[in-house]
XYZ file of C-alpha atoms in Angstrom:
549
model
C -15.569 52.770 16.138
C -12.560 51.575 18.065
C -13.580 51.677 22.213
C -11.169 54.260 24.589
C -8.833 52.124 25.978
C -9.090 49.134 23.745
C -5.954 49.119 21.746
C -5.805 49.015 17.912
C -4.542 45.274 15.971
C -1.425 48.261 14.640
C -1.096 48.585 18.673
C -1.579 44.789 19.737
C 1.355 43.750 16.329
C 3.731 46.879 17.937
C 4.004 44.797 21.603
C 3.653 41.326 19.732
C 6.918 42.224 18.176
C 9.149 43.666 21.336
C 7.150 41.038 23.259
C 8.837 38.139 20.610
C 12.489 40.328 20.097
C 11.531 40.180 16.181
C 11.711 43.086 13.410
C 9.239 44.157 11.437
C 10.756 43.116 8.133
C 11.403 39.410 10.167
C 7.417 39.152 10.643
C 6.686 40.095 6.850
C 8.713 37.172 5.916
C 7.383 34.754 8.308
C 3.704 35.504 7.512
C 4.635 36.273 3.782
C 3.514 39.921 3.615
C 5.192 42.264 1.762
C 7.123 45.036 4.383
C 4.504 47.562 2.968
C 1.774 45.945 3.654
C 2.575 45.181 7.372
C 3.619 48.852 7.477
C 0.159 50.215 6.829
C -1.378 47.593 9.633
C 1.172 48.353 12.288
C 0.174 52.101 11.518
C -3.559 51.644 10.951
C -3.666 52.332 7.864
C -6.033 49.748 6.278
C -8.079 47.055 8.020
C -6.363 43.773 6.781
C -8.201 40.822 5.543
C -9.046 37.814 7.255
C -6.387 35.987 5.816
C -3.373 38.485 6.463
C -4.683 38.250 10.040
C -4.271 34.684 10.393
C -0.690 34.656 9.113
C 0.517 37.408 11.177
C -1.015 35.090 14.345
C 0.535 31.927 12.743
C 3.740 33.606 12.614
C 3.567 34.764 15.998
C 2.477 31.373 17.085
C -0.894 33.002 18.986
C -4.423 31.927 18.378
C -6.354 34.195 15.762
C -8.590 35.133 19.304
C -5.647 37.139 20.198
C -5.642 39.171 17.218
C -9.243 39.663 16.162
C -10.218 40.841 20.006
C -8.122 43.650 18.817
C -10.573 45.266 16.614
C -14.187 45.445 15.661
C -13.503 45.774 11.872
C -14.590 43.258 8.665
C -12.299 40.829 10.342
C -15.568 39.215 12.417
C -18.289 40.617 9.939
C -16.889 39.006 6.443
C -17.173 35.183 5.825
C -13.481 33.982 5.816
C -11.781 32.017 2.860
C -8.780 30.159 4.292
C -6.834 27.256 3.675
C -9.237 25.406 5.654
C -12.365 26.500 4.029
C -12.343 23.556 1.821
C -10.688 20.465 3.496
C -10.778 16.656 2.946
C -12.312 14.833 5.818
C -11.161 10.966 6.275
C -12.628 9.433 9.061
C -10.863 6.651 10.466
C -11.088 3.753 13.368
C -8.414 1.822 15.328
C -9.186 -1.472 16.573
C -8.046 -3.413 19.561
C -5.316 -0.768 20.237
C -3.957 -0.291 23.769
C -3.410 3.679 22.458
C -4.957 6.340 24.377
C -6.703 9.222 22.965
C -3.675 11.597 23.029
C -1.295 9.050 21.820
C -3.786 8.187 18.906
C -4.037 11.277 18.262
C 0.078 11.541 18.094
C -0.135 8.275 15.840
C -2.291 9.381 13.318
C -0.797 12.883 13.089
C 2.641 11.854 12.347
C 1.457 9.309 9.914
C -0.284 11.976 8.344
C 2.390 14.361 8.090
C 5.038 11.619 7.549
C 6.860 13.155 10.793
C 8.025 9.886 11.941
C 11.476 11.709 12.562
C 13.038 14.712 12.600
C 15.303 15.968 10.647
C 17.392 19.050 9.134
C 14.614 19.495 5.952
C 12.036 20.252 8.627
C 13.123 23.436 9.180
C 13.115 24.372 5.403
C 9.457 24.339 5.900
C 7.285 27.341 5.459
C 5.145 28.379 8.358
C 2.396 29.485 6.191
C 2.314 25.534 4.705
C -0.959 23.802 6.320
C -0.597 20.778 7.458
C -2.762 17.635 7.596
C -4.234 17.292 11.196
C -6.277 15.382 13.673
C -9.482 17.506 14.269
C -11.341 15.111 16.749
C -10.916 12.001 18.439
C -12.866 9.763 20.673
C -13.483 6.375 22.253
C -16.005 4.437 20.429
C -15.705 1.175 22.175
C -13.726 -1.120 24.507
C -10.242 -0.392 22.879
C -11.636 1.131 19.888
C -10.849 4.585 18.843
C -12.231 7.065 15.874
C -10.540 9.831 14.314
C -11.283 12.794 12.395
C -8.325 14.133 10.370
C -8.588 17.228 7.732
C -6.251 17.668 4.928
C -5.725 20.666 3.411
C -7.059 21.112 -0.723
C -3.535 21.996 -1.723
C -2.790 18.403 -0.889
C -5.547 17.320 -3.742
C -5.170 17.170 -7.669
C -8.531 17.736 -9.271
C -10.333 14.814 -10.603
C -8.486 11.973 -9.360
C -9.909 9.496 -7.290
C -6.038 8.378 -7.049
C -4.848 11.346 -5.326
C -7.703 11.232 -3.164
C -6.979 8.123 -1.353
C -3.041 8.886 -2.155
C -3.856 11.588 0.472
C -6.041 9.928 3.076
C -4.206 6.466 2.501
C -1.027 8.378 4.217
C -1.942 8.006 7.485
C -2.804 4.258 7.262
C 0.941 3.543 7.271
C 2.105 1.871 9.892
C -1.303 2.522 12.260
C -3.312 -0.076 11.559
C -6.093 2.169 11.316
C -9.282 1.394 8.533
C -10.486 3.907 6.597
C -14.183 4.391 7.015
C -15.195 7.353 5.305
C -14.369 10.495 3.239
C -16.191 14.165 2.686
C -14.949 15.252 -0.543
C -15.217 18.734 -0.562
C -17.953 20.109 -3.054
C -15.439 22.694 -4.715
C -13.227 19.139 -5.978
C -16.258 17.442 -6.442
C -17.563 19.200 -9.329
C -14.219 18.810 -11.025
C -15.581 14.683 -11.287
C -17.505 14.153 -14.634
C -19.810 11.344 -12.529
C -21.540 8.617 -14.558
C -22.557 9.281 -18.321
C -26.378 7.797 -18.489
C -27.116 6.919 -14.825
C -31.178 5.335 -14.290
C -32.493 8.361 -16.710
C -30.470 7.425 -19.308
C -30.140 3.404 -18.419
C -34.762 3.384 -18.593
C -34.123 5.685 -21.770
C -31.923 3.343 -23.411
C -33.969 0.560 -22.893
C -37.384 2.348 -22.626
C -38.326 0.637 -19.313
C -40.039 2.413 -16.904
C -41.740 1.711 -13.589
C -40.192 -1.557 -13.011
C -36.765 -3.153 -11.931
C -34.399 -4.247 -15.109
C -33.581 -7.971 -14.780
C -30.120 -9.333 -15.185
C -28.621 -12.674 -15.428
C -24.699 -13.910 -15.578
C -23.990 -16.254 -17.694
C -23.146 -19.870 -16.259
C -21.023 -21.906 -15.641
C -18.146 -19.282 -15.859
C -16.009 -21.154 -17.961
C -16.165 -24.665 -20.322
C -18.747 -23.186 -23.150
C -17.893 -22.622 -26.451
C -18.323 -19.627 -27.782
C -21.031 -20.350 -29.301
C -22.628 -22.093 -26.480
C -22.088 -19.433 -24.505
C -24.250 -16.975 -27.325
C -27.114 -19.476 -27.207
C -27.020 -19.136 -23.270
C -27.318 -15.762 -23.443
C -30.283 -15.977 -26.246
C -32.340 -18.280 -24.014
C -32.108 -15.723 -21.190
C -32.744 -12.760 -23.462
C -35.316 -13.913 -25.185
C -37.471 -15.629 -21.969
C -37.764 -11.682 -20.636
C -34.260 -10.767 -19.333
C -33.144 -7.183 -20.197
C -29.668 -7.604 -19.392
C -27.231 -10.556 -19.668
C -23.414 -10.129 -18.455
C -20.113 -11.825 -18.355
C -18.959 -12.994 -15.633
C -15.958 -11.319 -13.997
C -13.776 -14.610 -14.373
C -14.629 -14.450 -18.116
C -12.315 -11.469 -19.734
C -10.233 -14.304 -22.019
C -9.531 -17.295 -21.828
C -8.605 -19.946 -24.286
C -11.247 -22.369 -24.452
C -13.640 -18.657 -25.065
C -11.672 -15.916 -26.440
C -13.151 -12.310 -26.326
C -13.598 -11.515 -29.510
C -15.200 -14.584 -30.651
C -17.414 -14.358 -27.813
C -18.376 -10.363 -28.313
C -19.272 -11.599 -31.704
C -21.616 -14.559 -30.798
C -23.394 -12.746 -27.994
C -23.802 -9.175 -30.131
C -25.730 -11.823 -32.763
C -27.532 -13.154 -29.388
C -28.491 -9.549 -28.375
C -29.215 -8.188 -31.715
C -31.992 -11.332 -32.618
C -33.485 -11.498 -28.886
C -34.606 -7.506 -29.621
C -36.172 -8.648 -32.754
C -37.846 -11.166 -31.664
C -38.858 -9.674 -28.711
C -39.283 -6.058 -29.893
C -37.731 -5.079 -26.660
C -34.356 -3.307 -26.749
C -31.418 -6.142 -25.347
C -27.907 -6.116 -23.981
C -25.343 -8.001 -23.085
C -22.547 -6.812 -20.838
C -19.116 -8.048 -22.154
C -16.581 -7.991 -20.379
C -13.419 -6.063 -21.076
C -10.988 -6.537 -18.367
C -7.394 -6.969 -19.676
C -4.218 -6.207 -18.699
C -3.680 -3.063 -19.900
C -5.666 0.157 -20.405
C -5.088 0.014 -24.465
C -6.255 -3.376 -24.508
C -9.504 -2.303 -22.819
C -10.075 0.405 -25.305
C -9.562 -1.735 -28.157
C -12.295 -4.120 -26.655
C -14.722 -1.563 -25.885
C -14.396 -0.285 -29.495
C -15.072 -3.945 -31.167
C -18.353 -3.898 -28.377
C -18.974 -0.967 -30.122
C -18.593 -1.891 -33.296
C -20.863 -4.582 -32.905
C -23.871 -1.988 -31.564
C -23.406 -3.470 -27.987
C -24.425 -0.792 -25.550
C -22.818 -2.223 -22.563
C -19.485 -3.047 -21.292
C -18.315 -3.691 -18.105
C -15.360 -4.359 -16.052
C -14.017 -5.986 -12.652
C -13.171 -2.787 -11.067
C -11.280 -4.236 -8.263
C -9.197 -5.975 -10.101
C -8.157 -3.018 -12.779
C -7.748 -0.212 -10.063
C -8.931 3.680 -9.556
C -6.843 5.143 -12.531
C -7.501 2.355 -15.150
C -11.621 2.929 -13.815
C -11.268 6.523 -14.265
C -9.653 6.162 -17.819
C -11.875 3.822 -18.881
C -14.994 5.267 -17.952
C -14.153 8.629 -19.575
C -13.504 6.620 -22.453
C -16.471 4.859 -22.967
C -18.490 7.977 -22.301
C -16.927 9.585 -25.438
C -18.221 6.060 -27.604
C -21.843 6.239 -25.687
C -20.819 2.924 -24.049
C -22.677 1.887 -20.243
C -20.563 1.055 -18.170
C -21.212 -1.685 -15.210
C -18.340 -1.988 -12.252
C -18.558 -5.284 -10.897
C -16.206 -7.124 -8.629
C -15.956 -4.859 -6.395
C -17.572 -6.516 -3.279
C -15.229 -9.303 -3.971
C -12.091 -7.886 -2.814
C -13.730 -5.330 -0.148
C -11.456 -5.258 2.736
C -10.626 -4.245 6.098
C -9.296 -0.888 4.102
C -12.006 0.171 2.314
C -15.540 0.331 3.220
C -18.150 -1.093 0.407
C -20.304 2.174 0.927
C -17.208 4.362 0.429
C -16.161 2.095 -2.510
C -19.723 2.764 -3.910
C -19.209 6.345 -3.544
C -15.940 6.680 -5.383
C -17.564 4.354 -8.241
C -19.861 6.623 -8.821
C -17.446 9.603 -8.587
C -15.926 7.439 -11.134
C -18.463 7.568 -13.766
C -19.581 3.984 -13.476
C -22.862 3.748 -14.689
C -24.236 0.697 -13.115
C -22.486 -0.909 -9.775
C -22.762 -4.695 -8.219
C -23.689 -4.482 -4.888
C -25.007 -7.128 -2.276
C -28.808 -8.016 -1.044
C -30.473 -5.961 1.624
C -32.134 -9.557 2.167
C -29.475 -11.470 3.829
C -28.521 -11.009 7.385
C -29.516 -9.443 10.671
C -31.465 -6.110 10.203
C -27.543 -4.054 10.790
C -26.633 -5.500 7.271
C -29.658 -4.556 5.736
C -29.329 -1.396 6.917
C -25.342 -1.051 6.016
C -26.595 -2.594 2.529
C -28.945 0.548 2.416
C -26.439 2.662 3.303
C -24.356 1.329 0.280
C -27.695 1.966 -2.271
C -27.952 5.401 -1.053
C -24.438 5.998 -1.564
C -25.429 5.519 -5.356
C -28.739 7.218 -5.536
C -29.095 9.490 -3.555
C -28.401 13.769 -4.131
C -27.656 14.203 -0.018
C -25.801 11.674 1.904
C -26.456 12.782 5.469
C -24.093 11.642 8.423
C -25.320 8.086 9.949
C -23.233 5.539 11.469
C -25.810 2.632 11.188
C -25.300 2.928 7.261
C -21.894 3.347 7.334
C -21.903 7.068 6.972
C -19.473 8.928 9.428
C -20.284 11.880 7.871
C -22.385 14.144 5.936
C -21.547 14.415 2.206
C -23.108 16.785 -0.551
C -22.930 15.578 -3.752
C -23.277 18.523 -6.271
C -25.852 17.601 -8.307
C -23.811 14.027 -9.885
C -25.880 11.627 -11.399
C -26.792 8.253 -9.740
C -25.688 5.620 -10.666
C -27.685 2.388 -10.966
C -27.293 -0.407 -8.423
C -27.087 -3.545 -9.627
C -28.453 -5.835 -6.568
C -27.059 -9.503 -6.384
C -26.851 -12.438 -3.651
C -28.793 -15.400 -5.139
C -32.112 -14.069 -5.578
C -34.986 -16.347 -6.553
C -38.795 -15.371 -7.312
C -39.610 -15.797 -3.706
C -37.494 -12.709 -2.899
C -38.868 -10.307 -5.053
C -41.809 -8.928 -2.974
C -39.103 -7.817 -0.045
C -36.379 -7.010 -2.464
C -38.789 -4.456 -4.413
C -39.997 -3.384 -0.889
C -36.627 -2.600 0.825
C -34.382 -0.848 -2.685
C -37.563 0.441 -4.769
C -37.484 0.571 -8.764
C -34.056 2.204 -9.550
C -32.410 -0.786 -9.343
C -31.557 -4.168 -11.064
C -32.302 -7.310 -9.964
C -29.393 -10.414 -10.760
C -31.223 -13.286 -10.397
C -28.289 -15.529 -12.171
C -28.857 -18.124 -10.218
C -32.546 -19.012 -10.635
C -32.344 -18.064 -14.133
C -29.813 -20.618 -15.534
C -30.736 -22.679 -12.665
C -34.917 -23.359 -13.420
C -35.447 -27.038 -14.185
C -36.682 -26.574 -17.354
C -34.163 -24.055 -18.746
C -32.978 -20.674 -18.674
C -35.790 -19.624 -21.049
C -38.313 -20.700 -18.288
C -36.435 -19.248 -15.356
C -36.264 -15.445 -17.384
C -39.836 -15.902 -17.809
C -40.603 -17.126 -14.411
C -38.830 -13.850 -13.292
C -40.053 -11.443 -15.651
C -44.162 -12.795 -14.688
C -42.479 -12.617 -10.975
C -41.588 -9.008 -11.037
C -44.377 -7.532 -13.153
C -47.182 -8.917 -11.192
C -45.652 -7.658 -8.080
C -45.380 -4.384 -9.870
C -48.798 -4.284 -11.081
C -50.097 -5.581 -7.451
C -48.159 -2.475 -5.750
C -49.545 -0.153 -8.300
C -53.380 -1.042 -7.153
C -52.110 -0.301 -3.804
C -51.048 -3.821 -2.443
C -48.437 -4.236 0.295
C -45.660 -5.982 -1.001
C -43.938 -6.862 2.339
C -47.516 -8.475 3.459
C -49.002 -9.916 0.687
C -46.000 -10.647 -1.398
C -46.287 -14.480 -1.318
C -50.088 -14.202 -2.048
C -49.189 -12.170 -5.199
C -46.643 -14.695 -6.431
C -49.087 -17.818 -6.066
C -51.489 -15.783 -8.099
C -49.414 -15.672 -10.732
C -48.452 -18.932 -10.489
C -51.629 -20.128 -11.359
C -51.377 -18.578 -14.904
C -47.686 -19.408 -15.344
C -46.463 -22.784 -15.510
C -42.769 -21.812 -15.509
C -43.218 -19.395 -12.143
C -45.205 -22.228 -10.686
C -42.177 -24.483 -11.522
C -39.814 -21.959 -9.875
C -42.127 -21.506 -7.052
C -41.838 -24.976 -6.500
C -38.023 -25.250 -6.739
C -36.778 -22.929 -4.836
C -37.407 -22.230 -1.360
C -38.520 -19.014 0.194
C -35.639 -18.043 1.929
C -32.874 -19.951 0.307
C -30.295 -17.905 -1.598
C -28.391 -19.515 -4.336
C -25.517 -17.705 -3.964
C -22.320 -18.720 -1.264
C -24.047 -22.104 -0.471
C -22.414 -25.289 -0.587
C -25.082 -27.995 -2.341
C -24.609 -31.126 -0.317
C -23.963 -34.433 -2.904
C -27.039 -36.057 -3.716
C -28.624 -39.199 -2.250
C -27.147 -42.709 -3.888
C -29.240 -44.255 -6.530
C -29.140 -47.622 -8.172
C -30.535 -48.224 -11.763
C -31.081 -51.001 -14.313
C -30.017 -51.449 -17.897
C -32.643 -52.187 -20.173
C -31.798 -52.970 -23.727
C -34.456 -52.226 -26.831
C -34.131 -53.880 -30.112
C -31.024 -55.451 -31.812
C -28.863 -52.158 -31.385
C -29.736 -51.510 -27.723
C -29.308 -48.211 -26.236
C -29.533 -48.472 -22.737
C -31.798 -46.297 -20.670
C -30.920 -45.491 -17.055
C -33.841 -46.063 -14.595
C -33.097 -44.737 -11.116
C -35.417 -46.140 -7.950
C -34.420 -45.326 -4.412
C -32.329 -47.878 -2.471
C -34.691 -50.326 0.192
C -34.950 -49.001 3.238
C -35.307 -52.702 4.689
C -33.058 -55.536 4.223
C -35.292 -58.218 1.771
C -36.065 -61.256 3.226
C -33.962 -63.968 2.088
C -35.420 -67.225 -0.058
C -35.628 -70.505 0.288
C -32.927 -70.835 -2.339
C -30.665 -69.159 0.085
């Protein structure tokens, strides 16, 4: 029941329109209502929706208050569905910028709208068109800004990662602004296919459970034969890897050309799960120039029953990803994005990169160690692994979350955790990320002083007795060295490693400083000599000289 006195919306429309010298038939067009329709609201004959509401008070440049005050009706009682029901959120910060918060405000809007002037085809614009706009704004440190800005879902095309940061990309021209994070709304999100196997499918595949997967790259990156580069692969394999991978410099090259290598490390793969009578993979690598030569690689992998492909996803951009992924989830191919973290700018945060990966379809993603740096990395590192895993990303600055982001009910995808890792930082690696995840140990692999056969073993004996120990009820993050010494004792090659390496040395980013000099003798055997090297360290003191002398 309308109140006495309290005039009807037909009422409050009548005055709006003497009040702005308009007609009737003037304020259908502007708020793109048929003359009909406004007739039986200016009359009171119907109680409009929500949305014919909010164009009338757009066209009459009023706040919605104005009109909704006007009448008790299912205007207040009915949950609204407008253009801004389901927006894109990019989240944005400006560094060292004399702006204030009004002019950032002004910066980021026009960049946004692409209103850096204005001209005749302004006017051409429809009223009813929403535009992208800056929704909050504040002062995050000493000349440091952060900005909110929503963009209408017209602006999106469904299932593209492209037009995605197409859209929130606009208002980085010219601002200097970084883009920290998006909320994709859940409507558009369920329009992304997400990754084909994810960990369920990965452990299915390869019918571990319970346990980190092991990986190793294949070193050096370049200089091996082909065949060489098979056998490397083998020893890893075979010593207790699960999964050996190219290395992202390695798509082809001359001295190793691809399909010469996916044919030597297929026969690698194929007789380390006999032998083993654990299922075995290799990752090629199928970078290439062109989206057609990508396919035709990932069909020979195919072809040659390897179950794993993988490619630098910085390097081949959004579009070739998204292609390629769908792709290889029609031939029942994993897919690992890698490279990544290598070109990670100032543009693009590595937990919003994760994010899109995964919106991507990639299976398995490289990402960094929670182990290295101050506890803020290991948290933004965390950040990055729960970007991938998790079903609710909740708002949180500290790991690099701006804001809260649903996910739908997309399957995780599978970190792959790198950095150097050696057998000493298992115990706090399996502490901090958990099972669902893959440990590269590349480095301390191909690097163990009696082979890369010994250093896969060393980390397989590594990671299961830490397993087993946490299982009984053992504190990793406590007793984690204890645990590895224990082993040691019945492992010769983890002893070795143990030995090696230190405990908190990574072997990845660190220069090795040039050995110490040596001096060494020739000694000749027999008639046909064949000289042997013996090295001895160089006197400390200065001899003492002879009598000779």
């Amino acid at each position: 029941m309308q109140s006495v006195g309290t005039p009807t919306l037909g009422q409050t429309l009548k005055a709006l329109i003497v009040e702005h010298d308009i007609t009737a038939a003037e304020l259908a067009r502007r708020a793109d209502l048929s003359v009909a329709s406004l007739s039986r609201i200016l009359n009171d004959q119907t109680n409009p929706s929500f949305e014919s509401v909010t164009r009338l008070a757009r066209a009459l440049g009023i706040s919605i208050d104005s009109l909704s005050q006007a009448t008790e009706s299912p205007i207040q009682h009915t949950t609204p569905t407008t253009q801004h029901s389901f927006p894109l959120q990019a989240i944005y910060a400006l560094e060292n910028s004399d702006h204030t918060l009004q002019s950032a405000q002004q910066l980021l809007t026009q960049a946004a709208q692409g209103s850096w002037v204005n001209s005749w085809t302004h006017s051409l614009i429809s009223p009813n068109i929403t535009q992208p706009e800056v929704t909050k704004v504040e002062q995050v440190g000493t000349r440091r800004y952060q900005a909110t800005l929503s963009f209408p879902h017209e602006l999106l095309e469904r299932g593209s990662l492209v037009s995605i940061l197409s859209v929130a990309g606009s208002a980085l021209t010219g601002t200097g602004a970084k883009l920290l994070d998006l909320r994709i709304p859940e409507p558009l999100l369920r329009t992304f296919n997400g990754p084909a196997f994810g960990p369920r499918g990965l452990r299915d595949t390869f019918n571990k459970h319970g346990r980190p997967l092991l990986a190793c790259t294949i070193r050096p990156m370049y200089g091996l034969s082909p065949k060489m580069y098979g056998r490397a692969a083998y020893e890893a394999l075979i010593g207790g890897v699960d999964i050996t991978a190219d290395p992202t410099l390695m798509h082809s090259i001359p001295s190793n050309p691809w399909r010469e290598r996916f044919r030597f490390v297929a026969e690698a793969a194929a007789a380390a799960t006999r032998e083993t009578n654990e299922f075995k993979c290799h990752a090629v690598n199928i970078t290439a120039g062109t989206i057609e030569d990508m396919q035709e690689r990932a069909l020979w992998a195919r072809d040659l029953e390897l179950a794993m492909v993988m490619v630098d996803s910085a390097a081949i951009g959004w579009s070739a990803l998204q292609s390629i992924t769908a792709f290889c989830a029609k031939n029942e191919l994993l897919i690992c994005a890698m490279g990544g973290r290598a070109l990670a700018g100032d543009t693009l945060s590595e937990q919003l990169q994760a994010k899109l990966l995964r919106f991507a379809g990639a299976d398995i993603v490289s990402t960094g160690s929670p182990l290295r740096g101050n506890v803020s990395n290991r948290r933004y590192v965390t950040g990055v692994l729960n970007a991938l895993r998790d079903d609710h990303l909740p708002a949180g600055a500290d790991m690099g979350h701006y804001v809260e982001q649903p996910l739908a009910g997309l399957t995780a995808a599978f970190p792959a955790v790198g950095g150097g890792h050696n057998p000493w930082h298992f115990a706090r690696l399996i502490d901090a990320t958990g099972h669902d995840t893959i440990i590269q140990c590349g480095g301390a692999i191909m690097g163990h002083p009696q082979g890369s056969l010994a250093g896969a073993t060393a980390c397989r004996v590594a990671v299961e007795s830490l397993i087993q120990a946490q299982n009984e009820g053992q504190n990793l993050s406590v007793d984690g060295r204890h645990i590895l010494q224990k082993a040691a004792r019945y492992s010769p090659e983890l002893k070795t490693a143990l030995d090696t390496f230190q405990e908190g040395s990574f072997l990845f980013g660190v220069v090795q400083s040039a050995p110490k000099p040596t001096e060494g003798s020739v000694i000749p055997h027999g008639t046909n000599p064949s000289p042997t090297i013996t090295p001895f360290r160089r006197p400390e003191t200065t001899p003492e000289p002879t009598n000779e002398d």
